[in-house]
Coordinates of C-alpha atoms in Angstrom, one line a residue:
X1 CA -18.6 -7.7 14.2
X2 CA -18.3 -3.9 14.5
X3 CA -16.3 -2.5 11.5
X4 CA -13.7 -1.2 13.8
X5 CA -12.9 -5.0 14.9
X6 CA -13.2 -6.1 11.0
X7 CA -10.6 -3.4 10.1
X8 CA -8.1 -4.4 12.9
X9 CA -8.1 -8.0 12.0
X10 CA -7.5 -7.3 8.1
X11 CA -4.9 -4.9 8.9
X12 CA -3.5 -7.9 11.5
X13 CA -4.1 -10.2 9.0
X14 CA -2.1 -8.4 6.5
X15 CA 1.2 -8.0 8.6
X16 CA 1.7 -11.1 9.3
X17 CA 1.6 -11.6 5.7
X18 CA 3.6 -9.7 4.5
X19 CA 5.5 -10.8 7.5
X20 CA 5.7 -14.3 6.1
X21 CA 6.1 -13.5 2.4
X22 CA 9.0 -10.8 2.3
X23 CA 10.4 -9.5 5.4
X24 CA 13.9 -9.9 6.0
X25 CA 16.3 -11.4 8.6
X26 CA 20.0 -9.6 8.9
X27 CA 21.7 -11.4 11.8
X28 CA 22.7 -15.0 12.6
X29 CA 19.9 -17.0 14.6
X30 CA 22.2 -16.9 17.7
X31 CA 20.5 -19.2 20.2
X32 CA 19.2 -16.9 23.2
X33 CA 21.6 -15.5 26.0
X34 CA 24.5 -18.2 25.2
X35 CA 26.2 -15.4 22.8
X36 CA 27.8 -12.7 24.5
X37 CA 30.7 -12.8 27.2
X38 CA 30.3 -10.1 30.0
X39 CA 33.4 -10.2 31.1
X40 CA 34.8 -8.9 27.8
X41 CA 31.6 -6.1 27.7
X42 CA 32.6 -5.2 31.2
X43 CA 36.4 -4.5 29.9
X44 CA 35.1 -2.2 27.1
X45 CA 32.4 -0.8 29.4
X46 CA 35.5 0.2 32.2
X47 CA 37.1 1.3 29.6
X48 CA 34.4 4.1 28.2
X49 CA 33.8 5.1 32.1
X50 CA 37.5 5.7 32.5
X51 CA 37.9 7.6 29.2
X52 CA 35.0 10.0 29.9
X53 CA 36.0 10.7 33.5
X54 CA 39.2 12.4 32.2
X55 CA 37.4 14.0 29.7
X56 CA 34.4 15.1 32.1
X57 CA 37.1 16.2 34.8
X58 CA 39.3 18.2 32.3
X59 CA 37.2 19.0 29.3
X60 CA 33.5 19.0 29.7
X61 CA 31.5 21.1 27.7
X62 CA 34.1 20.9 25.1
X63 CA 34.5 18.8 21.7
X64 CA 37.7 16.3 22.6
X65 CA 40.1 15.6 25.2
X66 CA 44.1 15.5 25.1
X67 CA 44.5 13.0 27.1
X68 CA 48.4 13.5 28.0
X69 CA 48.5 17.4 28.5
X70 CA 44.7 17.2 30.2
X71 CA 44.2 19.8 27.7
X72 CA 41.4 20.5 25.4
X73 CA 40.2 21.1 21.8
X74 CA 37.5 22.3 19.8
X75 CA 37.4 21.2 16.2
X76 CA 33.9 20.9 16.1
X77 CA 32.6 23.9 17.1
X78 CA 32.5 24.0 20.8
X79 CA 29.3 22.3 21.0
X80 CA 30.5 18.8 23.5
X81 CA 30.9 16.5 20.5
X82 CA 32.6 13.8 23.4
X83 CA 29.3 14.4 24.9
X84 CA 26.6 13.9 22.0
X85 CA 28.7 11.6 19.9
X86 CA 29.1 9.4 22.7
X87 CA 25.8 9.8 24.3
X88 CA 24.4 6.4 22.7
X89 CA 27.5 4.3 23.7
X90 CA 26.5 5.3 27.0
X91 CA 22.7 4.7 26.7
X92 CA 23.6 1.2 25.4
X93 CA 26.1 0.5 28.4
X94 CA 23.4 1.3 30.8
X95 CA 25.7 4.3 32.0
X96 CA 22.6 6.1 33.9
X97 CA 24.8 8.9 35.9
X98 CA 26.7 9.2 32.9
X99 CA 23.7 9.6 30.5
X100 CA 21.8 12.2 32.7
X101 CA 24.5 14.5 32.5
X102 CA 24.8 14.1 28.3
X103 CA 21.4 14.7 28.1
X104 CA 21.4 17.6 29.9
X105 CA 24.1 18.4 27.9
X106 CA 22.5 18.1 24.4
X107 CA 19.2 19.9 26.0
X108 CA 20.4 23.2 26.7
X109 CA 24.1 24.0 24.2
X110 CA 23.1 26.8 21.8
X111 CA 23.2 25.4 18.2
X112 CA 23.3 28.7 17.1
X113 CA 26.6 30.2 18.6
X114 CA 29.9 28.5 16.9
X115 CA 32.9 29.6 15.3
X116 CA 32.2 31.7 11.7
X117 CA 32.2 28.4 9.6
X118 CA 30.6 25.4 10.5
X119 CA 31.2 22.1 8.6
X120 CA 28.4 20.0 7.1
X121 CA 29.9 16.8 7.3
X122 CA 31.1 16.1 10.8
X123 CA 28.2 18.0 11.9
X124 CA 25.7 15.8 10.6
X125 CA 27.3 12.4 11.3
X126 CA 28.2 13.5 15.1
X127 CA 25.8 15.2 16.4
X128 CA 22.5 15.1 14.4
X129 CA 23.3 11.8 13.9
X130 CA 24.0 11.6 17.6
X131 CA 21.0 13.2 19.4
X132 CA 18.5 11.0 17.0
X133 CA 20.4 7.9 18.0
X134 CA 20.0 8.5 21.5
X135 CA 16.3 9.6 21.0
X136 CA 15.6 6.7 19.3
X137 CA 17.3 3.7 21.7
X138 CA 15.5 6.0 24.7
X139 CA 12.0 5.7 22.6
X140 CA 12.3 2.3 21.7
X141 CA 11.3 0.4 25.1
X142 CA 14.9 -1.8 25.0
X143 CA 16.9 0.1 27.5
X144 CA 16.0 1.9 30.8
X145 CA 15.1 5.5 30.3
X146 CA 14.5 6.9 33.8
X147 CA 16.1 10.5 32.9
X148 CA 14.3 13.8 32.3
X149 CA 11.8 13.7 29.4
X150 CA 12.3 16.9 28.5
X151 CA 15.7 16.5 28.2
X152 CA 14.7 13.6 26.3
X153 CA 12.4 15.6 24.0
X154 CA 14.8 17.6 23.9
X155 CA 17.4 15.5 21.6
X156 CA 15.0 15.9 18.5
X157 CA 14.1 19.9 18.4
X158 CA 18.1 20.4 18.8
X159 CA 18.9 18.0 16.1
X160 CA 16.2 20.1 14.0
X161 CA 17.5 23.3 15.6
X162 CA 21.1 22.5 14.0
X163 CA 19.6 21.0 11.0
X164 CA 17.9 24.2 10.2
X165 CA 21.2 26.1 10.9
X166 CA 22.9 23.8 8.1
X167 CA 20.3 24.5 5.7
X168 CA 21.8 27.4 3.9
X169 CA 25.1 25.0 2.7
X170 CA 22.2 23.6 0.0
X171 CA 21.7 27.2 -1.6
X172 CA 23.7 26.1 -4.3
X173 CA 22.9 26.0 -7.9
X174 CA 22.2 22.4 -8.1
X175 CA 21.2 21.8 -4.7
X176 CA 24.4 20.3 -4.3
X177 CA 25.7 21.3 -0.5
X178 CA 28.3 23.4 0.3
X179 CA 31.2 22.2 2.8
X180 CA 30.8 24.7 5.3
X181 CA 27.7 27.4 6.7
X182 CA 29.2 30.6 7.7
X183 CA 27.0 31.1 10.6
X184 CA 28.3 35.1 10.7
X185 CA 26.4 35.8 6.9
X186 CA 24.5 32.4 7.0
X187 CA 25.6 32.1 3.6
X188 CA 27.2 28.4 1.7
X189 CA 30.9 28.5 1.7
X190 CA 32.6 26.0 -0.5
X191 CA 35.7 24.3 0.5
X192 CA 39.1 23.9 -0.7
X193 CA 39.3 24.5 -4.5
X194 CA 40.2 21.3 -6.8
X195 CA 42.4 21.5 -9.7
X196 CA 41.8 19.2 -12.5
X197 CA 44.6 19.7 -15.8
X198 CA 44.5 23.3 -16.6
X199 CA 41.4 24.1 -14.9
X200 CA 40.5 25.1 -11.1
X201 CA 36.9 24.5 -10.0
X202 CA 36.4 26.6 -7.0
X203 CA 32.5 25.3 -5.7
X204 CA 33.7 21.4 -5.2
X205 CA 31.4 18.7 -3.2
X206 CA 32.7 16.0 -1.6
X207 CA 30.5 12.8 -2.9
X208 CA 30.5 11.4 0.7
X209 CA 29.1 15.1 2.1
X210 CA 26.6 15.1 -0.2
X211 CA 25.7 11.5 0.0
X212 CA 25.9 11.1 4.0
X213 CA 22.7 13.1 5.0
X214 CA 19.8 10.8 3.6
X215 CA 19.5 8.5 6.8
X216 CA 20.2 11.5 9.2
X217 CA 17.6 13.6 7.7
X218 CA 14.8 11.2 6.6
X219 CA 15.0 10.2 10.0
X220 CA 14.6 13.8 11.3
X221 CA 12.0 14.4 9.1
X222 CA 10.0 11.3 10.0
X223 CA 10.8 12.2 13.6
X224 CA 9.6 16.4 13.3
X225 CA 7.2 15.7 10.4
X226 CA 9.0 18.7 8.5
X227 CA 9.7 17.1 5.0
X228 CA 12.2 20.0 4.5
X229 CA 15.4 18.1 5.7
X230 CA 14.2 14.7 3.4
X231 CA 13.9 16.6 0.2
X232 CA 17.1 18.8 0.5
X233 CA 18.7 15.2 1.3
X234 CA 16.8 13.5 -1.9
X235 CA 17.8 16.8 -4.2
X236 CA 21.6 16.4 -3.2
X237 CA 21.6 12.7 -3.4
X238 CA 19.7 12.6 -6.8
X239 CA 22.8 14.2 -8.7
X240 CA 25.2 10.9 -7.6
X241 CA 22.9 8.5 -8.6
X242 CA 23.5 9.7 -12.3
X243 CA 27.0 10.2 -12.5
X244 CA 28.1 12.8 -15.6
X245 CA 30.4 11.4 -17.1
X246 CA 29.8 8.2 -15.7
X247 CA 32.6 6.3 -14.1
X248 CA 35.4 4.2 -15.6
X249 CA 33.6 1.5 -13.6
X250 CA 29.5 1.3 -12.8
X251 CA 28.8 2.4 -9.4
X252 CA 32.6 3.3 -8.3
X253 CA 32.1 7.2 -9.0
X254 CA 34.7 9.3 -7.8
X255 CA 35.3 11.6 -5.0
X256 CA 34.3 15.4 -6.0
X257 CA 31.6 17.1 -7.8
X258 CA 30.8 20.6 -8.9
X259 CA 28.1 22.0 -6.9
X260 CA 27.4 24.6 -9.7
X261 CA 26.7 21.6 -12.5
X262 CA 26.4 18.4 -11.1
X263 CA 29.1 17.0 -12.7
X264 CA 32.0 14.7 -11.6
X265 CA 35.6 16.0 -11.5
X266 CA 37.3 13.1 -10.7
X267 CA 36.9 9.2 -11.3
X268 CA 39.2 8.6 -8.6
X269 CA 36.5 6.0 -7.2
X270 CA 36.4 2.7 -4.7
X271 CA 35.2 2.5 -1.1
X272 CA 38.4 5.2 0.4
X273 CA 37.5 8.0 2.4
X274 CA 35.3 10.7 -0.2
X275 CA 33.0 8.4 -1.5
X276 CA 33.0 5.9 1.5
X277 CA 29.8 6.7 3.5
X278 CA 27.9 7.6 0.0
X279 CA 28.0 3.9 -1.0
X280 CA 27.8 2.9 2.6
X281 CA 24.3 5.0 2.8
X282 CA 22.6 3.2 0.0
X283 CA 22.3 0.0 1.6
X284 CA 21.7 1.4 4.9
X285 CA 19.2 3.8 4.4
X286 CA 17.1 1.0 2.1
X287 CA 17.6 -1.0 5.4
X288 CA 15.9 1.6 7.0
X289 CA 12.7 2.4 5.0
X290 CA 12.6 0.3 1.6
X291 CA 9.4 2.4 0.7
X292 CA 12.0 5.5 0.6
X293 CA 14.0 4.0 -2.2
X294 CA 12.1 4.9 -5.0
X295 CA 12.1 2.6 -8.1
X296 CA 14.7 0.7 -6.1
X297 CA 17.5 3.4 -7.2
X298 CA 19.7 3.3 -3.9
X299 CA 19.4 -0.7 -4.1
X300 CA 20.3 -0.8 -7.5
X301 CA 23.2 1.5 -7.7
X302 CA 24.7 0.1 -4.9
X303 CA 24.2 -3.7 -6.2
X304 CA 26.3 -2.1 -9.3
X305 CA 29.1 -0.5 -7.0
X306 CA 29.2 -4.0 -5.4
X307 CA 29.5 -6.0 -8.7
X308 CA 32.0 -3.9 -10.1
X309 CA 33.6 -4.4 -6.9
X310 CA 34.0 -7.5 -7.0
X311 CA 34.8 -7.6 -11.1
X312 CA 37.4 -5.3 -10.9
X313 CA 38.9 -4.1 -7.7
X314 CA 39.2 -6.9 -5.7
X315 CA 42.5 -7.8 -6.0
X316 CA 45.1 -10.3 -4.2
X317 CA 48.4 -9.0 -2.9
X318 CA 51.2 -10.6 -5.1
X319 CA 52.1 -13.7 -3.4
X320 CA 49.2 -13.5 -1.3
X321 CA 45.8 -15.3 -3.2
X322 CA 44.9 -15.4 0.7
X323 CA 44.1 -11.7 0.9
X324 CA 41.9 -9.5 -0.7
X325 CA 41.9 -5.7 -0.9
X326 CA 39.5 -3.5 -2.6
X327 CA 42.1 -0.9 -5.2
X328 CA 40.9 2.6 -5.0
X329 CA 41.1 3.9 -8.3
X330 CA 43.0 6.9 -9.4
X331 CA 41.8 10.8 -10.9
X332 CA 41.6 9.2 -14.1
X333 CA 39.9 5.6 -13.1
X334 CA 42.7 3.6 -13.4
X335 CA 43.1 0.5 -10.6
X336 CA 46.1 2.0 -8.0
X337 CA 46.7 -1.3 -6.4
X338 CA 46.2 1.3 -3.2
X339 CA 43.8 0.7 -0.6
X340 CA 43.0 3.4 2.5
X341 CA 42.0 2.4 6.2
X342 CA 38.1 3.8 5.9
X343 CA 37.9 1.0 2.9
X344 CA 37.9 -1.4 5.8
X345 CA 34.3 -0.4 6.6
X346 CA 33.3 -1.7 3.2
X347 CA 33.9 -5.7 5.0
X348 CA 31.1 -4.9 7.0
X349 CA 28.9 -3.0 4.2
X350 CA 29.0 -5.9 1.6
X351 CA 28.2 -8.6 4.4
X352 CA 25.1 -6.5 5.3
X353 CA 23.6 -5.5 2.0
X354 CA 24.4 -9.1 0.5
X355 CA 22.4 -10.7 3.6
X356 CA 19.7 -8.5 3.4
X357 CA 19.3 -9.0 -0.2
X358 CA 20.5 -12.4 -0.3
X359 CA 23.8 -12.2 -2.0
X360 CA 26.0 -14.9 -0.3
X361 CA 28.6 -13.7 -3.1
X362 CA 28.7 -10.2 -1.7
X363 CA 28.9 -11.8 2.0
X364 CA 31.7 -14.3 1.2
X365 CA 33.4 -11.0 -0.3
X366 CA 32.6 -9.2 2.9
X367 CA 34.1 -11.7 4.9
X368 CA 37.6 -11.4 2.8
X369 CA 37.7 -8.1 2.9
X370 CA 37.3 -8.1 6.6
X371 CA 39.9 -10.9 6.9
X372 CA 42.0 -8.9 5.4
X373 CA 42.0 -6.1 7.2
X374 CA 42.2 -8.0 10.5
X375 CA 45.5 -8.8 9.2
X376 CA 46.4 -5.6 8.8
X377 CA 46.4 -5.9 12.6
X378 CA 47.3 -9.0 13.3
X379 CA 50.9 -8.1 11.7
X380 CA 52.1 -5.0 13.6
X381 CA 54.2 -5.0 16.9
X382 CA 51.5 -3.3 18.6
X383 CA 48.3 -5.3 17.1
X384 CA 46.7 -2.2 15.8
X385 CA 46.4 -1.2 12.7
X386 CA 48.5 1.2 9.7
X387 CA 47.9 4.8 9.0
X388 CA 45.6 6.0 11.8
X389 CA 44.9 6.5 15.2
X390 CA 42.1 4.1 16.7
X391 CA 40.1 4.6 13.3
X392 CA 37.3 2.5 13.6
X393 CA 36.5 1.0 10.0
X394 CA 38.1 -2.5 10.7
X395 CA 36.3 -3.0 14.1
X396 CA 33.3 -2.5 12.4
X397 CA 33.9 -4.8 9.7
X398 CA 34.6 -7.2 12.5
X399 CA 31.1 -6.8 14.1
X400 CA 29.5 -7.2 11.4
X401 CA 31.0 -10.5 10.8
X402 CA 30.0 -11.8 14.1
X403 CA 26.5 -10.3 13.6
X404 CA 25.7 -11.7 10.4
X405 CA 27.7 -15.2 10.4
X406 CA 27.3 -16.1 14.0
X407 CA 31.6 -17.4 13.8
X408 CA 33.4 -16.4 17.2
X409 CA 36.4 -16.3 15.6
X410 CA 35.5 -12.2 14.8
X411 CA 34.5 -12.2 18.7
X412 CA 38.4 -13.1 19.0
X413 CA 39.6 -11.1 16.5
X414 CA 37.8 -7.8 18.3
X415 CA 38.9 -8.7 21.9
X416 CA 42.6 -8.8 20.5
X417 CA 42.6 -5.5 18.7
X418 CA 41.1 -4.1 22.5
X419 CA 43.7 -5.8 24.4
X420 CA 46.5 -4.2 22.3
X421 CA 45.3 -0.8 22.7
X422 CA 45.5 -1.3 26.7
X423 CA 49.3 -2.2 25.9
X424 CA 49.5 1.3 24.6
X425 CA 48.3 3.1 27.3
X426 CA 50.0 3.6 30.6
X427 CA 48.0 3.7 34.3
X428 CA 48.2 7.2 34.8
X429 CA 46.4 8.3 32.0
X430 CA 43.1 7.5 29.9
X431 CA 43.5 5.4 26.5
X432 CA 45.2 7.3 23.6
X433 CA 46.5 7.5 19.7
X434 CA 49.5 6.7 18.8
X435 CA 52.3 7.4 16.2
X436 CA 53.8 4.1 15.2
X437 CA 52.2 0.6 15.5
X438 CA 55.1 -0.8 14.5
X439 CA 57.2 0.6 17.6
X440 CA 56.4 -1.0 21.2
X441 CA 53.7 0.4 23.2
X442 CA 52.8 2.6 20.3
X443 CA 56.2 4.8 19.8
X444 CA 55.2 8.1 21.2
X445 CA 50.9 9.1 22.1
X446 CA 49.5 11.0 19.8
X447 CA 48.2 13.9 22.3
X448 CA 44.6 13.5 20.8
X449 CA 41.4 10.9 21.7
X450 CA 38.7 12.3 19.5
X451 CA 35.0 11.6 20.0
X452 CA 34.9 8.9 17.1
X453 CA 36.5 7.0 19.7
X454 CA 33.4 7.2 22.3
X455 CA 30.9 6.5 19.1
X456 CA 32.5 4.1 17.3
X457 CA 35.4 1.9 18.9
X458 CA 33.8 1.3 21.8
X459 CA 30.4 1.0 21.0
X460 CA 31.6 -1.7 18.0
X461 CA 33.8 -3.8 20.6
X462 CA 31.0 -3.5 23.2
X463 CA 28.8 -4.8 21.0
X464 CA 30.5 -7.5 19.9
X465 CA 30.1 -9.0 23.4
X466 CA 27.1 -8.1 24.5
X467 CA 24.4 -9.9 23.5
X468 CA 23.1 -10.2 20.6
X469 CA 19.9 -9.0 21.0
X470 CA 21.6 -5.5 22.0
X471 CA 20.8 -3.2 19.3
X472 CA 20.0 -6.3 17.0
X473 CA 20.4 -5.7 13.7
X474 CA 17.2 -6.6 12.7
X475 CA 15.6 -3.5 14.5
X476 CA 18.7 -1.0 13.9
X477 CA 20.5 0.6 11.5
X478 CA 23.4 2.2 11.9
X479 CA 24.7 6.0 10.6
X480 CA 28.4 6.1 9.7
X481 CA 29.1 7.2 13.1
X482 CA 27.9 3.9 15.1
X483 CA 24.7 6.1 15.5
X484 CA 22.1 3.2 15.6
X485 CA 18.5 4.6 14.2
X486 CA 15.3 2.5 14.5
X487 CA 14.0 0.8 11.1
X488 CA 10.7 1.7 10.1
X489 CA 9.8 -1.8 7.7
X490 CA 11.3 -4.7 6.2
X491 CA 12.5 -6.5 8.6
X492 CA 10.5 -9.3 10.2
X493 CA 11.5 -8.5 13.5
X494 CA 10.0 -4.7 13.1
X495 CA 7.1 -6.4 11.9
X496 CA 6.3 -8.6 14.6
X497 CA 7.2 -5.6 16.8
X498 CA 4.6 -3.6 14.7
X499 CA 2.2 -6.4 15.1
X500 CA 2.8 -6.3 19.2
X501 CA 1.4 -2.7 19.0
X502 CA -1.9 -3.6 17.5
X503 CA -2.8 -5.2 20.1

């Protein structure tokens, strides 16, 4: 036996063990092709084609549609973020006319030209997040990629491009990023100033800014080989994981830091929007490459967000020992009995992590918080839910329940949230948001459909009928924007699709 053969066959050999002792399995063992229901994928397909013709007719090139005065509107900087935020849904649809011309899209707009400040966050999530998404699905052999390869190539030296452009928001003292990149004086800019008793603290971080970049940018460092985007990533998430002064409960840290020190200026924690994605990240990005989490920190902290989760904010309405809502907490720590819309993503978050670690008490508190939030739906005149307009958190939440506990009751419970957005649309115009969902069809649109609704909404109810198998969640993980991203280890289906390669 040559040595070459000898070295192949212990490598081999050593897969499949570590196959067989430790590799994980996220979703439900759906038996094969029996799962998904076209008809309802078809519905949410139609309704993606008829949204972006509207936009593409009206708006193209631009970031969102108003869908009732055919207008247009650029929040995020004039670079298409319809286009690159929804470029994935497409790819996943099998949308090929509709995919060329994204592609083309994301190939050739000028990172570099955009109004004088440029926002971190949004940025990141939407179209970094985006173009890697789209790269990776194209790359991975599961869906048909007949387009230019150029263009193709193309998605990661753009994503670098506007990574490097985003660079100078970390040119803090602490490494801490800014909010915003004045792309006139490429200098940090902070955003808005945070007063806290007597004192104003002028160079604030949101925790979710600073802790939603480790997936994007590990990814696009793996992806370029330039370890520049990881480490400013690790630097600005390795201030969160030790919180000064610590919360009023492990793990539930609050919402704003000071990019000059590092510390906290608020305890006002929970899974609400500011801290949201943060906790969401440390599962996720663990998902992604457990040999990134170092010392198991990101598992750990999040295990101890979770715990104190469940210890002390997840509380039952009065009345109600059926429901269960997660509290955010105030500026001071103290339980609110108050719980946002983006908490509803947190369903989904504590389903995933406590399958993939084997916590069935963090899944059955998944599953209530999810149940919950359907009901938060299930309540209104229109069937959609309070405070905003076709957020996605809930939906998600919803997925993952069908994804992870094979029940079709959360197939049911996302085919009625899309059939009561149809009833508050009309035929002449493409699906919209709305201002009351306690008022029939909606009370009056909201002239608006922002690109969140191309990544997210659909993509999660599309999803949840196609099948299974479709961007399994044993070979994806997702960004906070429905960005799906390939995982590198862990799982024992990347394993076995690891061990395909050797041979």
């Amino acid at each position: 036996m040559r040595f070459s053969e000898h070295f192949f066959l212990a490598v081999f050999a050593g897969t499949v063990a570590a196959q067989g002792n430790s590799c994980k399995t996220i979703q439900y063992a759906f038996p094969a092709e029996t799962n998904g229901n076209a008809t309802r994928a078809e519905a949410v397909k139609a309704a993606y084609i008829r949204s972006w013709s509207e936009y593409a007719a009206n708006c193209f090139g631009n970031d969102d549609l108003l869908p009732v005065s055919r207008g247009c509107r650029n929040d995020l900087d004039g670079f298409g973020a319809t286009i690159i935020d929804g470029m994935d849904t497409a790819i996943i649809m099998g949308l090929t006319n509709i995919v060329a011309r994204q592609l083309e899209h994301a190939a050739t707009v000028d990172f570099s030209k955009a109004s004088a400040l440029v926002e971190l966050f949004d940025i990141n999530i939407r179209y970094i997040g985006g173009m890697l998404s789209a790269h990776d699905l194209l790359a991975s052999g599961l869906f048909p990629n007949p387009y230019n390869q150029n263009h193709v190539d193309a998605l990661v030296t753009q994503a670098a491009k506007l990574a490097t452009n985003l660079k100078p928001c970390f040119e803090t003292a602490t490494g801490l990023p800014a909010t915003y990149v004045n792309y006139t004086t490429m200098q940090p800019v902070a955003g808005f100033p945070l007063t806290v008793g007597h004192t104003t603290y002028l160079n604030v971080t949101n925790t979710a800014q600073a802790g939603t970049l480790i997936l994007e940018w590990y990814r696009l460092s793996d992806k370029t080989g330039d370890r520049s985007f990881h480490d400013l990533a690790e630097k600005a998430e390795s201030w969160l994981l030790k919180p000064n002064p610590p919360p009023r409960y492990p793990g539930l840290v609050g919402t704003a830091t000071d990019s000059n020190t590092g510390r906290f200026l608020t305890l006002d924690g929970g899974w609400k929007s500011g801290v949201d994605s943060f906790l969401e990240y440390l599962v996720k990005t663990h998902i992604y490459n457990p040999a990134e989490d170092i010392n198991d920190q990101w598992k750990n902290f999040w295990f101890t967000a979770a715990d104190s989760t469940q210890d002390f904010i997840a509380l039952h309405p009065y009345g109600h020992p059926e429901l269960t809502f997660l509290s955010e907490l105030d500026n001071d720590g103290n339980i609110e009995w108050s719980m946002d819309d983006y908490s509803c993503f947190a369903g989904g978050n504590l389903m995933l992590g406590g399958k993939y670690f084997d916590r069935p008490d963090l899944i059955a508190l998944g599953e209530a918080a999810a149940e919950s939030c359907h009901v938060t739906y299930n309540t209104t005149v229109t069937g959609l839910g309070p405070l905003s307009k076709s957020f996605p958190e809930t939906i998600e939440s919803i997925f993952y329940g069908w994804r992870i506990t094979g029940d079709p009751k959360w197939q049911e419970y996302n085919w009625e949230i899309f059939q009561a957005l149809n009833t508050t649309r009309t035929e002449n115009a493409p699906y919209w948001e709305i201002t009351d969902v306690n008022a029939e069809y909606g009370g009056q649109p909201y002239d608006y459909l922002s690109s969140y609704y191309f990544a997210e909404t659909l993509k999660y109810l599309y999803l949840t009928f196609a099948e299974p198998d479709v961007v399994s969640l044993d070979r994806f993980t997702f960004n906070t924007e429905c960005h799906p991203m390939l995982i590198q280890a862990g799982t024992c289906a990347v394993e076995e699709a690891k061990r395909k390669e050797l041979f």
